[in-house]
PDB file of C-alpha atoms in Angstrom:
ATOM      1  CA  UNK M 137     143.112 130.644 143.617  1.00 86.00           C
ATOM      2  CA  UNK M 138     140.361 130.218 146.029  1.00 91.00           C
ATOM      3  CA  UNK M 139     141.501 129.517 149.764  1.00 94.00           C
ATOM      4  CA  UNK M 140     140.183 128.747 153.092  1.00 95.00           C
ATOM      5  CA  UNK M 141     142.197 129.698 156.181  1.00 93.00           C
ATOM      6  CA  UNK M 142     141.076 127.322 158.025  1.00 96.00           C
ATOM      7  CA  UNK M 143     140.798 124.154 155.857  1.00 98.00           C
ATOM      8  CA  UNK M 144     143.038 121.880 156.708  1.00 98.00           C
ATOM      9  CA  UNK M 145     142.818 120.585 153.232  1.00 98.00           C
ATOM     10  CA  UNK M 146     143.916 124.013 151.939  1.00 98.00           C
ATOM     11  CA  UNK M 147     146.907 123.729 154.557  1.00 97.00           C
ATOM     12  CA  UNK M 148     148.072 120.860 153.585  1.00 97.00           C
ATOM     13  CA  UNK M 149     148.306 121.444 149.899  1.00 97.00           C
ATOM     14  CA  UNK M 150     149.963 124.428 150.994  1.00 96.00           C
ATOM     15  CA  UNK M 151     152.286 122.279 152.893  1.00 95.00           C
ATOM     16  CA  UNK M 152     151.878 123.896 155.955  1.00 96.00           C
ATOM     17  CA  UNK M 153     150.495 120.543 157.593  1.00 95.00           C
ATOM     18  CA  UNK M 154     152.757 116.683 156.440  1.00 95.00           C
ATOM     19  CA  UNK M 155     150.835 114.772 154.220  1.00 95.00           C
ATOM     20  CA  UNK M 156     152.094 111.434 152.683  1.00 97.00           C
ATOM     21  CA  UNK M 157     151.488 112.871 148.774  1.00 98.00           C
ATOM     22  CA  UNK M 158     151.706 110.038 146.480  1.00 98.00           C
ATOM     23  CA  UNK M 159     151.158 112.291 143.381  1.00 98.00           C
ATOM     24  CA  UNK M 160     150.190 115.872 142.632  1.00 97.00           C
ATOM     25  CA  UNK M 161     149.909 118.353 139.877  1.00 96.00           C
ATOM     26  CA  UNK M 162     148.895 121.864 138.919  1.00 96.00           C
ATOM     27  CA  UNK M 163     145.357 121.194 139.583  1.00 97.00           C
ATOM     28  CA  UNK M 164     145.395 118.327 142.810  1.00 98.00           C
ATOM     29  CA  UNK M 165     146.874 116.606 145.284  1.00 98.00           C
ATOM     30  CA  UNK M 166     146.798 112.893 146.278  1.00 98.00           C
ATOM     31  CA  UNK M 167     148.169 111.441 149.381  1.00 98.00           C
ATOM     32  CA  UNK M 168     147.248 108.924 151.925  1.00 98.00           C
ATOM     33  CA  UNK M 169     144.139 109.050 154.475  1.00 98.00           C
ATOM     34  CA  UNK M 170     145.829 108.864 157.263  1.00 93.00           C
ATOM     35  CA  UNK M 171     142.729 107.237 158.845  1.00 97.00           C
ATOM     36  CA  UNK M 172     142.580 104.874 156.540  1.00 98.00           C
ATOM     37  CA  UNK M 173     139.544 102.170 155.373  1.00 98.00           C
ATOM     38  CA  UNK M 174     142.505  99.804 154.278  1.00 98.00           C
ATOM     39  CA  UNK M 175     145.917  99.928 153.513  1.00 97.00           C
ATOM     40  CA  UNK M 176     146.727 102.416 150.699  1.00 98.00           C
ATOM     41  CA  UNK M 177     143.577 104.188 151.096  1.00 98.00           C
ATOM     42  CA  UNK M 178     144.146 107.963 148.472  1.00 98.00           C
ATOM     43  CA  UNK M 179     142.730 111.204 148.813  1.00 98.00           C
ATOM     44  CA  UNK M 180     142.614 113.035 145.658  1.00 98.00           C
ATOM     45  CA  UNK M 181     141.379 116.753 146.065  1.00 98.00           C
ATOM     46  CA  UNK M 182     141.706 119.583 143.963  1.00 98.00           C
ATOM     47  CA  UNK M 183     144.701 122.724 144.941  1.00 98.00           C
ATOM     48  CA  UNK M 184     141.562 124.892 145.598  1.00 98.00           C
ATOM     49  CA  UNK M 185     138.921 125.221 147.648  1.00 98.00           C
ATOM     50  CA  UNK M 186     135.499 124.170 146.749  1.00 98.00           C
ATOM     51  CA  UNK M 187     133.375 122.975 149.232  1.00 98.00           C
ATOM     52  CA  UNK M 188     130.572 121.156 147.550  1.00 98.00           C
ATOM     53  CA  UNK M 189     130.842 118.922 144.183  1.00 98.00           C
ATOM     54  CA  UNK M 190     128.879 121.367 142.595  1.00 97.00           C
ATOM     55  CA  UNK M 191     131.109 124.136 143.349  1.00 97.00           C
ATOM     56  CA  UNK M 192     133.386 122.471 141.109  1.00 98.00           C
ATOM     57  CA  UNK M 193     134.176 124.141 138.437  1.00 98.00           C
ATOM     58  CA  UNK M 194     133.718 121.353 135.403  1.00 98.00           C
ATOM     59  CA  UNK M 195     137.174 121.295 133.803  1.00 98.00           C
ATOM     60  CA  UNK M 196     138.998 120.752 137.553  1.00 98.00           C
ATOM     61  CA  UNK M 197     136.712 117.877 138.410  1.00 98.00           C
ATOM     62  CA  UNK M 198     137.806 116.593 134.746  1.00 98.00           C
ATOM     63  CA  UNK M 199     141.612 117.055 135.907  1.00 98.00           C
ATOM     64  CA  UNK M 200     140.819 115.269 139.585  1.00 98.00           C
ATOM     65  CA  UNK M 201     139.240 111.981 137.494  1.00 98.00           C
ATOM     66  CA  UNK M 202     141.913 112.777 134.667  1.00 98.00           C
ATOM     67  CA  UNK M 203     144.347 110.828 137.317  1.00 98.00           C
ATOM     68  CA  UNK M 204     142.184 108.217 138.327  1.00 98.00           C
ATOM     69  CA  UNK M 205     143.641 105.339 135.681  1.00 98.00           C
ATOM     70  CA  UNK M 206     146.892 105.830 136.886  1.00 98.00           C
ATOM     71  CA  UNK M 207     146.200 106.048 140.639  1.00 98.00           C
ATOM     72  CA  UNK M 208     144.242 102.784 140.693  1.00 98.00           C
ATOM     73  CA  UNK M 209     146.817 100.764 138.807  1.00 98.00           C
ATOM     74  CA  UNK M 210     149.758 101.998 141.038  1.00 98.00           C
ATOM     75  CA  UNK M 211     147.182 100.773 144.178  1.00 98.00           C
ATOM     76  CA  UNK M 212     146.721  97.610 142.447  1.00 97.00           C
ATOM     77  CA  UNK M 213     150.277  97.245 142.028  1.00 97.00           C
ATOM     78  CA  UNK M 214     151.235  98.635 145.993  1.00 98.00           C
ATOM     79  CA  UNK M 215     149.011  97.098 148.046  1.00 97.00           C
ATOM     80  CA  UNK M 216     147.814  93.968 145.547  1.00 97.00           C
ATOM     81  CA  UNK M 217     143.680  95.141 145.840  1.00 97.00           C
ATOM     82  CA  UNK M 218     141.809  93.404 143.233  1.00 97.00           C
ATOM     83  CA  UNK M 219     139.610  95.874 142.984  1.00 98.00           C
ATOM     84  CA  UNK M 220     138.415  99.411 144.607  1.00 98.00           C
ATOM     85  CA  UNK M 221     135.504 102.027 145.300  1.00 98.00           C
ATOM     86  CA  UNK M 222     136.109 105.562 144.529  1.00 98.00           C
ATOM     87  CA  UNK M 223     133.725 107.700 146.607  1.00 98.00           C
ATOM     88  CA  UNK M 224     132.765 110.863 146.609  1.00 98.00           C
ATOM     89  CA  UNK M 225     130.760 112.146 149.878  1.00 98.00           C
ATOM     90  CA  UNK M 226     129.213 115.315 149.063  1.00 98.00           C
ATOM     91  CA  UNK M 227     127.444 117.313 151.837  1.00 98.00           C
ATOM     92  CA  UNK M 228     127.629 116.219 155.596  1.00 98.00           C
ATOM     93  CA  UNK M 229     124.439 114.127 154.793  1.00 98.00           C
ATOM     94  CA  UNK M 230     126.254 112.418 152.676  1.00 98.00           C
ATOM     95  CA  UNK M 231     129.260 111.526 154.952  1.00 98.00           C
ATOM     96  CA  UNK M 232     131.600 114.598 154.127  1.00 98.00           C
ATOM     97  CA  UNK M 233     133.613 115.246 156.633  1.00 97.00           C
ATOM     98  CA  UNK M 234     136.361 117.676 155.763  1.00 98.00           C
ATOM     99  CA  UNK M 235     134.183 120.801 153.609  1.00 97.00           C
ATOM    100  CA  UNK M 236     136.902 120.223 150.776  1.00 98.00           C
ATOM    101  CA  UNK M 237     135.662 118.261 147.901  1.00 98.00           C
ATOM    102  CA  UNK M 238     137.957 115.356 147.344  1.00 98.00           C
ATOM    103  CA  UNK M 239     137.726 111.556 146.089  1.00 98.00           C
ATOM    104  CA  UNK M 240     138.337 108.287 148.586  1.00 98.00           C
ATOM    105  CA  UNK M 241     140.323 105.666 146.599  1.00 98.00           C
ATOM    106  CA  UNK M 242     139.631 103.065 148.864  1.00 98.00           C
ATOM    107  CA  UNK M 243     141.536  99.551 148.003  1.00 98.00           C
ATOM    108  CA  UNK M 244     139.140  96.240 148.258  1.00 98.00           C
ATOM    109  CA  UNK M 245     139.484  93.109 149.018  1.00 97.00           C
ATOM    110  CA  UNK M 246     137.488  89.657 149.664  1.00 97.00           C
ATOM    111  CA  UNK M 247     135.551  89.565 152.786  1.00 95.00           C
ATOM    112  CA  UNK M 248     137.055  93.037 154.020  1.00 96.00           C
ATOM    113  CA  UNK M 249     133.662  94.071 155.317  1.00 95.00           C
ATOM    114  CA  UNK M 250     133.984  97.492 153.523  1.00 98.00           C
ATOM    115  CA  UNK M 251     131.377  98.811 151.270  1.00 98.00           C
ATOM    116  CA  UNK M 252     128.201 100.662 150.542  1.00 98.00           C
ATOM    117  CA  UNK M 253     124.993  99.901 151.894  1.00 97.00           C
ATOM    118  CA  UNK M 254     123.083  98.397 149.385  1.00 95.00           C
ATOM    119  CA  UNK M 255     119.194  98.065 148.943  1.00 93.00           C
ATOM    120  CA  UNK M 256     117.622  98.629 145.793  1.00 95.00           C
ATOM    121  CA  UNK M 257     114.111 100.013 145.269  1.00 96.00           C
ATOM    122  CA  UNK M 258     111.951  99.850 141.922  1.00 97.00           C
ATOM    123  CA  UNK M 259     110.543 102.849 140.375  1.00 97.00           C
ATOM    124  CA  UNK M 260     106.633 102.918 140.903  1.00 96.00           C
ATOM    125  CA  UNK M 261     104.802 102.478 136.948  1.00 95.00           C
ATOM    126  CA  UNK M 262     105.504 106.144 135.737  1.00 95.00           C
ATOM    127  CA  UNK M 263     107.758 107.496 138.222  1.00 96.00           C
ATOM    128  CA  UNK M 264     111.281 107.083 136.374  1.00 96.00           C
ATOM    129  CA  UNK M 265     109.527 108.139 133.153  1.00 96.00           C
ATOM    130  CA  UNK M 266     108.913 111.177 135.130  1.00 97.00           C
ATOM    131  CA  UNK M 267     111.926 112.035 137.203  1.00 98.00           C
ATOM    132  CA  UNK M 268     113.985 111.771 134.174  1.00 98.00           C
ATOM    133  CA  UNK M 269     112.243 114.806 132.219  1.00 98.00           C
ATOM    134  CA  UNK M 270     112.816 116.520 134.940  1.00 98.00           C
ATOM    135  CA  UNK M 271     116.279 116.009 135.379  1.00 98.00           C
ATOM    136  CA  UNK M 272     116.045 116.844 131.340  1.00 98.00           C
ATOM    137  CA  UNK M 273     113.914 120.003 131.992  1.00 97.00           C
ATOM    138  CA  UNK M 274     117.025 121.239 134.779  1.00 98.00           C
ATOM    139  CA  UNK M 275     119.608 120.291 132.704  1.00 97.00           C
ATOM    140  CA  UNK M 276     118.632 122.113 129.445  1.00 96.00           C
ATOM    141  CA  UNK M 277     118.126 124.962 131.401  1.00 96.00           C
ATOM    142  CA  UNK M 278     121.409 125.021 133.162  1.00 95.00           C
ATOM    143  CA  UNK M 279     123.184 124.717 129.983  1.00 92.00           C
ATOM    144  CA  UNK M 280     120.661 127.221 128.453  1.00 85.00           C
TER     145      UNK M 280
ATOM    146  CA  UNK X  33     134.924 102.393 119.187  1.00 86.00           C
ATOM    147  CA  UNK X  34     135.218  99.176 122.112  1.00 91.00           C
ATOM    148  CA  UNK X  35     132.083  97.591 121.925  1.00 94.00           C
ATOM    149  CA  UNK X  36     130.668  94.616 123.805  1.00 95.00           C
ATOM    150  CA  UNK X  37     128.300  92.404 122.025  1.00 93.00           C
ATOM    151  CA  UNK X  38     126.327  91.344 125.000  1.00 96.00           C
ATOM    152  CA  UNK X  39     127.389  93.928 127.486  1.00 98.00           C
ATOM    153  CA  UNK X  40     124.203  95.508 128.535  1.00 98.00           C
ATOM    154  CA  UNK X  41     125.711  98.744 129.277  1.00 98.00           C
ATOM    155  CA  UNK X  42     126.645  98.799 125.239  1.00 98.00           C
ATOM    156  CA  UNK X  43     123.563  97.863 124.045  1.00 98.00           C
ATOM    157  CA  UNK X  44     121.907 100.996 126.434  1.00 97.00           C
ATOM    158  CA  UNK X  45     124.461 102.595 124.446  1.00 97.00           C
ATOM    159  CA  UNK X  46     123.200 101.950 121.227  1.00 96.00           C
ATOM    160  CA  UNK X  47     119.524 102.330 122.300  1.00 95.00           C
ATOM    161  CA  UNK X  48     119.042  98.637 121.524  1.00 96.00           C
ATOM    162  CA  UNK X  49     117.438  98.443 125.191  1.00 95.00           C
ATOM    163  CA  UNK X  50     115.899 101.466 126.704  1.00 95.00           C
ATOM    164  CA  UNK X  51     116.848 103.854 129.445  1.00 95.00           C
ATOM    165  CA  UNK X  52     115.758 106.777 131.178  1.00 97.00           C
ATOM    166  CA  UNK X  53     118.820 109.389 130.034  1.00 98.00           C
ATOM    167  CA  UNK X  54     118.712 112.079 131.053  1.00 98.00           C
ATOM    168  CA  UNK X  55     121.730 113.755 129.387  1.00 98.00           C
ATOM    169  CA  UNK X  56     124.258 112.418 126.703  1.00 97.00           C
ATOM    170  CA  UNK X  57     126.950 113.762 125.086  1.00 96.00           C
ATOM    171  CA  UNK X  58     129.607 111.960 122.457  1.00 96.00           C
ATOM    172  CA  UNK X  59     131.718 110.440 125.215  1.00 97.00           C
ATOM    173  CA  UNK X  60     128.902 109.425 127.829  1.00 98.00           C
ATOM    174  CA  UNK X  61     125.304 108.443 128.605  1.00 98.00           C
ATOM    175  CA  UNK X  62     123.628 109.189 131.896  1.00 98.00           C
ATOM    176  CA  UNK X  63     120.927 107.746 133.447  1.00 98.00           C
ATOM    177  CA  UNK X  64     118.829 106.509 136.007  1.00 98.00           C
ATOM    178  CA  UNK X  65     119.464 103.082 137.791  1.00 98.00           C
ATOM    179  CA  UNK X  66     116.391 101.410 137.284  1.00 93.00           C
ATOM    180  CA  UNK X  67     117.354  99.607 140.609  1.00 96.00           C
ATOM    181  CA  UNK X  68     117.784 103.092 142.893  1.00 98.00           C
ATOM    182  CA  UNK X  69     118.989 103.238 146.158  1.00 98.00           C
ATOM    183  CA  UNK X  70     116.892 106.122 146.140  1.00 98.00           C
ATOM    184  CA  UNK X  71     114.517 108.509 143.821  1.00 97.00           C
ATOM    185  CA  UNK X  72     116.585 110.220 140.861  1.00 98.00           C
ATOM    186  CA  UNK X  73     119.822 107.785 141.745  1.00 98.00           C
ATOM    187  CA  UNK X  74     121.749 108.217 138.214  1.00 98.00           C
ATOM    188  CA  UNK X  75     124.229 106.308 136.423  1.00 98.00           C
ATOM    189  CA  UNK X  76     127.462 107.830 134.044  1.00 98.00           C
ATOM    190  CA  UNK X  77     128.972 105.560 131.685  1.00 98.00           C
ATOM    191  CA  UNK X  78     131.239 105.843 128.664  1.00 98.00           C
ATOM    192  CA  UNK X  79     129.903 105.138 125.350  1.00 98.00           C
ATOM    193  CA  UNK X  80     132.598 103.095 125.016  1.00 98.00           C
ATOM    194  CA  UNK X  81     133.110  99.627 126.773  1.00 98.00           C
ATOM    195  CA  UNK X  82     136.093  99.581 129.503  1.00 98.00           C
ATOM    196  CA  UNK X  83     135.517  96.614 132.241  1.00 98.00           C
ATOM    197  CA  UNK X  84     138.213  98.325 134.956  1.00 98.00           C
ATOM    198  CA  UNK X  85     138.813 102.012 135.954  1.00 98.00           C
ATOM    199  CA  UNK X  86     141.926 101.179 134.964  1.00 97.00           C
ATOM    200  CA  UNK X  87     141.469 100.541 131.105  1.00 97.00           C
ATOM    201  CA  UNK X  88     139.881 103.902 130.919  1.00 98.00           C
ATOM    202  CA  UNK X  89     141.953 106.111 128.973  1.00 98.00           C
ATOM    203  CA  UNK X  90     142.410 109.803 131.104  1.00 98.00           C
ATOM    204  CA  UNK X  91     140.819 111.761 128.558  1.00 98.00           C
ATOM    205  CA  UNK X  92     137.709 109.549 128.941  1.00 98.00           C
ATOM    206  CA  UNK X  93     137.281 109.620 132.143  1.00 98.00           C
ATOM    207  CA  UNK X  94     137.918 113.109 132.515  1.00 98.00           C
ATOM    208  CA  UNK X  95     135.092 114.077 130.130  1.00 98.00           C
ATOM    209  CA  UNK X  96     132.843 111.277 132.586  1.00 98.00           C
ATOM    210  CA  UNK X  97     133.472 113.274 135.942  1.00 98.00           C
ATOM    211  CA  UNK X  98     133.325 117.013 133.498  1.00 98.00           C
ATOM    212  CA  UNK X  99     129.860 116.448 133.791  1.00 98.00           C
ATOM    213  CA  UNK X 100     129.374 115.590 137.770  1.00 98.00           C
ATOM    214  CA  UNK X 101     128.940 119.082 138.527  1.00 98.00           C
ATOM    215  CA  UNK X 102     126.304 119.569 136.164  1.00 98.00           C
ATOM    216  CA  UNK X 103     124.349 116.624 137.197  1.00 98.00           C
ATOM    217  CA  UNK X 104     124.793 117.119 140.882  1.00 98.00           C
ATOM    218  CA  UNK X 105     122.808 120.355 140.765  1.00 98.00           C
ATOM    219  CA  UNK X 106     119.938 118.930 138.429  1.00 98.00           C
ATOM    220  CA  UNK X 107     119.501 116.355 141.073  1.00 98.00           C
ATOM    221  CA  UNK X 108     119.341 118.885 143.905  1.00 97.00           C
ATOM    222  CA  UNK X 109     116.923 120.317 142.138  1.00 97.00           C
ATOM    223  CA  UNK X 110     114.814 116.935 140.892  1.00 98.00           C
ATOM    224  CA  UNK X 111     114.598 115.326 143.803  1.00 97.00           C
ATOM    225  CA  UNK X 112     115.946 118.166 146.340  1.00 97.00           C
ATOM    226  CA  UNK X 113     118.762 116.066 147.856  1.00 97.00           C
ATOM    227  CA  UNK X 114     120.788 117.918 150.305  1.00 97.00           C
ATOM    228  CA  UNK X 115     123.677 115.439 149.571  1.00 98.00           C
ATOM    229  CA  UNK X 116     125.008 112.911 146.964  1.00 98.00           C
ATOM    230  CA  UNK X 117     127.420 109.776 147.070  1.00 98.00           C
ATOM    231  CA  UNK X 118     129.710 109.731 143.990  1.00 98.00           C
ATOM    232  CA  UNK X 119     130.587 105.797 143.582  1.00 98.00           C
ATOM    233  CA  UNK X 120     132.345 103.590 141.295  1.00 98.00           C
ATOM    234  CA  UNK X 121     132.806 100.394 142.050  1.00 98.00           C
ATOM    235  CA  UNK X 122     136.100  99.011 140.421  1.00 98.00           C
ATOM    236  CA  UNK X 123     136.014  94.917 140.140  1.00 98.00           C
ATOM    237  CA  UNK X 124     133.361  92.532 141.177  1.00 98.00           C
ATOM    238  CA  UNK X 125     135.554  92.624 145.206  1.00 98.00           C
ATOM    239  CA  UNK X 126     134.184  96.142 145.196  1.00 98.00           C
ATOM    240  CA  UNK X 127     130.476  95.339 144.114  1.00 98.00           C
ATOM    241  CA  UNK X 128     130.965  95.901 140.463  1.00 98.00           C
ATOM    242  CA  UNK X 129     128.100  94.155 138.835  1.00 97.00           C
ATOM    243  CA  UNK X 130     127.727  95.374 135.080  1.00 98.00           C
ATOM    244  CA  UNK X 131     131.262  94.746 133.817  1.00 97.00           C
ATOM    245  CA  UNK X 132     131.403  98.549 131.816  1.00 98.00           C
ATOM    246  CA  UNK X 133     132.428 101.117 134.321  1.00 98.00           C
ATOM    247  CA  UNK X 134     130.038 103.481 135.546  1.00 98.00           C
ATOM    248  CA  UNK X 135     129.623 106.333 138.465  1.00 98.00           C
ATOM    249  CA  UNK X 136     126.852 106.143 140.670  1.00 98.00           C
ATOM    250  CA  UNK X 137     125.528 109.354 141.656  1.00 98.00           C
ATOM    251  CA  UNK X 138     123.223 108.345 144.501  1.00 98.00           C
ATOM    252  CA  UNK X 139     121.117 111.415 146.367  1.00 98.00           C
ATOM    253  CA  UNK X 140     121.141 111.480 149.905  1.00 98.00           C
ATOM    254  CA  UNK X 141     119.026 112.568 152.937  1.00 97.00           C
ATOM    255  CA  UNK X 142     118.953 112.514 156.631  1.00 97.00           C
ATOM    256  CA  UNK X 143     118.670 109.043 158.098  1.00 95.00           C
ATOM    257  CA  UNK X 144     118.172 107.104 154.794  1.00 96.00           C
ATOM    258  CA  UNK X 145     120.252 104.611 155.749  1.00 95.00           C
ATOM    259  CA  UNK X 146     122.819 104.304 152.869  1.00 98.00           C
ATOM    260  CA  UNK X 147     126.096 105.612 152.656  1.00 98.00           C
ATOM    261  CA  UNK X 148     129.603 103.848 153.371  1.00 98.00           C
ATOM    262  CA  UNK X 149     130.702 101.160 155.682  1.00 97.00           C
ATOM    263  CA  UNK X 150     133.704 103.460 157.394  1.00 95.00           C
ATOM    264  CA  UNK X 151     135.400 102.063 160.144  1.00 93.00           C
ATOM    265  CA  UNK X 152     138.903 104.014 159.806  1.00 95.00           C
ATOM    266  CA  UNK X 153     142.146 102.153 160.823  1.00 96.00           C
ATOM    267  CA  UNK X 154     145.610 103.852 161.857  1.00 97.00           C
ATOM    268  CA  UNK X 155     148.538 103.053 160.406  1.00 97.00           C
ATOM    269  CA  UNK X 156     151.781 101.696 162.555  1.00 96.00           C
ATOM    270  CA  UNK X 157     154.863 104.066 163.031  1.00 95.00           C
ATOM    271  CA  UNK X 158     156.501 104.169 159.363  1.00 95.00           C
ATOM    272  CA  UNK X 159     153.938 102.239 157.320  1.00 96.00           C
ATOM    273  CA  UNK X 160     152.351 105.233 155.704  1.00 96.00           C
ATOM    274  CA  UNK X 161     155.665 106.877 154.814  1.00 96.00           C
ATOM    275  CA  UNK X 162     157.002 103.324 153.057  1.00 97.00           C
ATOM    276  CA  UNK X 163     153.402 102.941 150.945  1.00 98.00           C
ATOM    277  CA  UNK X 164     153.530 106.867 150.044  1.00 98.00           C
ATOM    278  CA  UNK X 165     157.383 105.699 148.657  1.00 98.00           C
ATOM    279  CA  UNK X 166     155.724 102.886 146.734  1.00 98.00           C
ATOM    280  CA  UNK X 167     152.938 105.087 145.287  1.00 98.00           C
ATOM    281  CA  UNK X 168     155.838 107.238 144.127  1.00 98.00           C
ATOM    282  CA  UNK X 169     157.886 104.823 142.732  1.00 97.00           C
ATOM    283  CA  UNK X 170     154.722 103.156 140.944  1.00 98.00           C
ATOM    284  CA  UNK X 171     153.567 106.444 139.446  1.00 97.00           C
ATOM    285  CA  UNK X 172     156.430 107.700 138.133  1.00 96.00           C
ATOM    286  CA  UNK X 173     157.700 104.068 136.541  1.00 96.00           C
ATOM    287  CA  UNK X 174     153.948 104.792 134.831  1.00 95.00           C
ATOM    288  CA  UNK X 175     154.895 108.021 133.622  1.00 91.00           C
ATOM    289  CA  UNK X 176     158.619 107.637 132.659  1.00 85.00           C
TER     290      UNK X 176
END
């Protein structure tokens, strides 16, 4: 199993840091953020180390979302959210702070002022037509 | 198979309306939001029609994130993103607009100006040890 001495993710599912686990398995962890967005705020990541989302190999990131039914309706049922984001920030660009890919659960509520920045564009005439052979042209060939 | 007569997401589904897809398999669809937050921002959805994260069944949602890894590297390569956001958001409190649950997969760059609102809390003395207890206590009522 892959592991990075100085993750602190990797410590902690090797209990060598506390973490408030809420659920784990052979192939993840959850526990609390301890700095949390709201109350009841999860972390699910997987046992080993993978920094990037596409690291991942596919059946483990099946396993992490495997668990996501059943974490969401224990949150719903702990902290009373109505609802939730699960997030996923992949690459410091993208807000990833700790270089272990893991989920947010993070709980929602009305008016809580949480939430992604949202501004939809339209696709110029053409342009989505386009991108999405593309993505069709890289994806054959990756499977290829 | 759950279907939705006028859920929009179901007739996508069924081809009735048309989408850029750019990969499909028997359990999913994905393809691009045709309201990006930026160029090559894709959508994942089950064939089938589930409202909540929570009414997913595991295996289902499983297969959904099986193929993150796959699509996360076509996009890198599309639209040479140095980062994603995985997002789902669970309930119209959490933005959920199409009720038929769906991942965003939303590419990200330097200053783009997306990403999450984060301003992290801390939790009192105790309160993270009593909600870790609850998780607990929730999950394995759900399991038993």
């Amino acid at each position: 199993m892959l592991r990075e001495p100085d993750c602190i993710f990797c410590k902690l599912v090797a209990a060598e840091i506390p973490a408030a686990v809420v659920y784990e398995n052979d192939a993840l962890i959850a526990f609390l953020d301890n700095g949390p967005l709201a109350d009841g705020h999860l972390l699910i990541t997987p046992r080993e180390h993978f920094e990037r989302l596409s690291d991942v190999p596919p059946d483990t990131c099946a396993l992490l979302a495997r668990a996501m039914p059943l974490l969401v309706r224990a949150m719903s049922e702990v902290v009373s959210s109505p609802g939730c984001n699960v997030l996923l920030n992949d690459g410091k660009v993208a807000g990833q702070e700790v270089p272990h890919v893991h989920f947010h659960l993070i709980p929602r509520r009305e008016n809580d002022s949480l939430g992604y920045r949202w501004s939809a564009q339209t696709y110029a005439e053409g342009r989505a037509a386009s991108i999405a052979m593309a993505y069709q042209k890289a994806i054959r060939e990756a499977i290829d």
